[in-house]
Each structure stands twice: as structure tokens, then as C-alpha cells.
Amino acid sequence: MRIQPAAMMDRLPTQFFSSLVAKVSKIAAEGHDVINLGQGNPDLPTPPHIVEELQRQAADPVHHKYPPFQGRHELKAAIAHWYKQEFDVDLNSEEEVAILFGSKTGLVEICQVLLDPGDVALVPDPGYPDYWSGVAISGGRMAMMPLRQENDFLPDFGELSREDLAKAKLMFLNYPNNPTAVNAPFSFFEEAIRFAKRHEIVVCHDFAYGAISFDGKKPVSFMQVPGAKEVGVEFYTLSKTYNMAGWRVGAIVGNRELVRLINVIQDHYFCSLFGAVQLAAAKALTGPQDCVRELVSVYERRRNALFRALEESGWKARTSQGSFFVWLPTPSGMDSATFADLLLEKAHVVMAPGIGFGPTGEGFVRAALLTSEERLQEAVQRIAKLKLF
């Protein structure tokens, strides 16, 4: 029998980073000591008190049954508590919070509930590639918003064409930003809300790195800005804040109608998260936050160690403001894929080529602060021996 896949399968973007993984595996299999700074998978364990709560809850037979379709009220209340505690944002936990299987799932689902074929999504370039996936699955079209260093890696809404704006239904934003590692000021979100109201575009703010900011500066939550709930939502995940990437716990908060739509589509996909995971996640959000402050301190020390090494090597780069990434320029005249291949083959250091995040990512590579200070310094020292800077 001949299997005929749906046309949607052909619309899916090529997974750029799968080829990178294959290259890394080949070099590692040859016995080389590879320093992998190319992925965004936290290297530290989930704090013990959260793990212990999961173990305790997993033994309760109530969680061996189906959980409530739209999630346990304890977790939704905990998310609302976290927003109030961290950003002084008031959320109705039942109508302005929906639980997600990680924020990645929600980023795809928001496209499905808003976009018809031919509708436009405004997407940051460079940006998280799974925005592209959601748009492709929905049959929508992307209009890229270039993030340029000379504009502090913020989009210039004035560059968007009238044709794209006439068909645009949603816009993705993401600060602290992956991959550029910058924060956005409050004034930018005010501008984004005015723009969204004027053109009737839903704002979807990806706040995955909302707890990770450096130099004593707290990132801005979109929900803090007056008018945010009228025009959009924010996606949050516990993956980065509490080293819970494998637990797949996220949330969408904000506009009630958008939260309702996400709940409706998820009723057809899922029966919510394992209840024990939900209550352990609630413990993370409502318990002591010392572990988060220590985690941010670890990343800041790693950032500082890396940038000291970069300065010593002559490799000039803009200091990361948030997230656990570093956005580094390639040597003059060398494209990002060629440079990343050279680093892997000659220095056995993995960095992600900027072109994988969009056309405007060309000329940069992304490194992650997800190994020890010593290994980060060693990575730069290996690259310095190539005498490219």
C-alpha cells in the first residue's frame, strides 16, 4: 500500500539542527572531546525539593487516574501566584491561565486556533524555529521581522508592508531573547500594544527565559504592561527557571478568549499532565525561590567567565543581558554554517549557526552557558588557537 501523507507534512520546515546533531555525533564517535555549546538543554538537575514532591505525589492513587481535562486548579493558582509575586500581575487562575505540555506545544497551538490558510504571522528573525512550525502546520504565511544589532535586536514595526499587515493575525515576540540574549524595555512592549491594537494583531510573547536576567536587572513581563490582556498572551515554562525541561510544564496567561481557545483545542489533544507533575510544579512556583536566584547566579558567573575569555582572545561580542545564550559574530567574510563546521572539526566545539534561526541570523553563532566555567573558557581557548580573530 502506498502511504500518501497530508500536504501539511510538506509544509513543515526542515529541522536545521538535526544535521548539526549528526555532525556532532560523528566527531564524538571518533573519540574527540567535544564541548557542546550548541543546544539549549539545561545541564543542572531539578532542585531536590521539587523532585521529592513529585515522588510523594506519584504514590497517591488519585494521580493514577485521568487528571481534570484542563488541569488541576492547584497548578493554575500557583502560576497566578508566581506572576503576582514576581511581577505584581493579577491573573484569574481559572479564566486567564491554561496549562500547557511545555510552552513549545502552546506556541504551535496558538497558530492552529488563530490562523487560516493564507493568514500571516509576524515572526522575529532570528527567532525560535518552532514559531515556523506552528505557522506551517496551520497553513499560514510568515512575514519576518528582522532583529538587527543596530536596533538593539528589537523589531522595527515600520518596516512591515501594508500587504502583510492587512493579513496579519498574530505576532510572536520573545524577550529575554533566544538567540540574541537581549532584554526588551517596558517602552517597547507599550509600542507593541499600540501597534497590535491599531492593526488588530494578537501578540504572543514567549517568556521562556523570564527568570534569567543579569546585572541585577529584572526582565519585563508582557503582562505588566497596561493593555496587554486586551491584545495578547504570554507563554511561560518551568523548563528553564527550575531545570525542568524534561517535565514538560508550561502555561499560557492573559487574554481570556485566547486562553479559552487553547483549552478547547487541548481538550481534543490531551487529558492534561500527570497530576503528580502538576502538583510538584505548583510546589516549585509557590515554594522558596532561592534555587532560582542561585541558578541565575551560576549562569551569570558562567557568562562573565566566557566573556573574559572572549576579550582575551580578541573576539568582540555584545554581552548577554538575559537567557542562557550568547550571540557571537562570525569572523569577517565567513558565513555562520561554515564557521560552525570549522569550530566543530578543528576545535571540537559546538555552536549553532545563526542562519538556523532565520536569514538575519547570518553572521552570528549561538553558544549556550550550559557547562562549567572551566569548559566555557577552554572552548574559547581552543577557538583562539585557530587565529580567526
JSON list of C-alpha atoms in Angstrom, two decimals, residues 315-316 328-337 339-340 353-354 361-365 388-389:
[
{"chain": "A", "resi": 315, "resn": "TRP", "atom": "CA", "xyz": [36.69, 38.05, 19.86]},
{"chain": "A", "resi": 316, "resn": "LYS", "atom": "CA", "xyz": [34.42, 41.06, 20.38]},
{"chain": "A", "resi": 328, "resn": "LEU", "atom": "CA", "xyz": [28.63, 35.87, 18.79]},
{"chain": "A", "resi": 329, "resn": "PRO", "atom": "CA", "xyz": [29.67, 37.40, 15.45]},
{"chain": "A", "resi": 330, "resn": "THR", "atom": "CA", "xyz": [31.46, 35.21, 12.94]},
{"chain": "A", "resi": 331, "resn": "PRO", "atom": "CA", "xyz": [34.88, 36.19, 11.52]},
{"chain": "A", "resi": 332, "resn": "SER", "atom": "CA", "xyz": [34.70, 38.74, 8.72]},
{"chain": "A", "resi": 333, "resn": "GLY", "atom": "CA", "xyz": [33.77, 37.13, 5.42]},
{"chain": "A", "resi": 334, "resn": "MET", "atom": "CA", "xyz": [32.77, 33.75, 6.90]},
{"chain": "A", "resi": 335, "resn": "ASP", "atom": "CA", "xyz": [29.16, 32.58, 6.94]},
{"chain": "A", "resi": 336, "resn": "SER", "atom": "CA", "xyz": [27.72, 31.03, 10.08]},
{"chain": "A", "resi": 337, "resn": "ALA", "atom": "CA", "xyz": [27.37, 27.45, 8.82]},
{"chain": "A", "resi": 339, "resn": "PHE", "atom": "CA", "xyz": [32.23, 28.85, 10.82]},
{"chain": "A", "resi": 340, "resn": "ALA", "atom": "CA", "xyz": [30.23, 26.38, 12.93]},
{"chain": "A", "resi": 353, "resn": "PRO", "atom": "CA", "xyz": [24.95, 28.68, 13.19]},
{"chain": "A", "resi": 354, "resn": "GLY", "atom": "CA", "xyz": [22.84, 31.81, 13.17]},
{"chain": "A", "resi": 361, "resn": "GLY", "atom": "CA", "xyz": [20.86, 35.41, 11.94]},
{"chain": "A", "resi": 362, "resn": "GLU", "atom": "CA", "xyz": [23.55, 35.11, 9.29]},
{"chain": "A", "resi": 363, "resn": "GLY", "atom": "CA", "xyz": [26.88, 36.41, 10.52]},
{"chain": "A", "resi": 364, "resn": "PHE", "atom": "CA", "xyz": [26.41, 35.04, 14.06]},
{"chain": "A", "resi": 365, "resn": "VAL", "atom": "CA", "xyz": [26.62, 31.81, 16.03]},
{"chain": "A", "resi": 388, "resn": "LEU", "atom": "CA", "xyz": [40.43, 33.73, 13.28]},
{"chain": "A", "resi": 389, "resn": "PHE", "atom": "CA", "xyz": [40.07, 36.98, 15.23]}
]
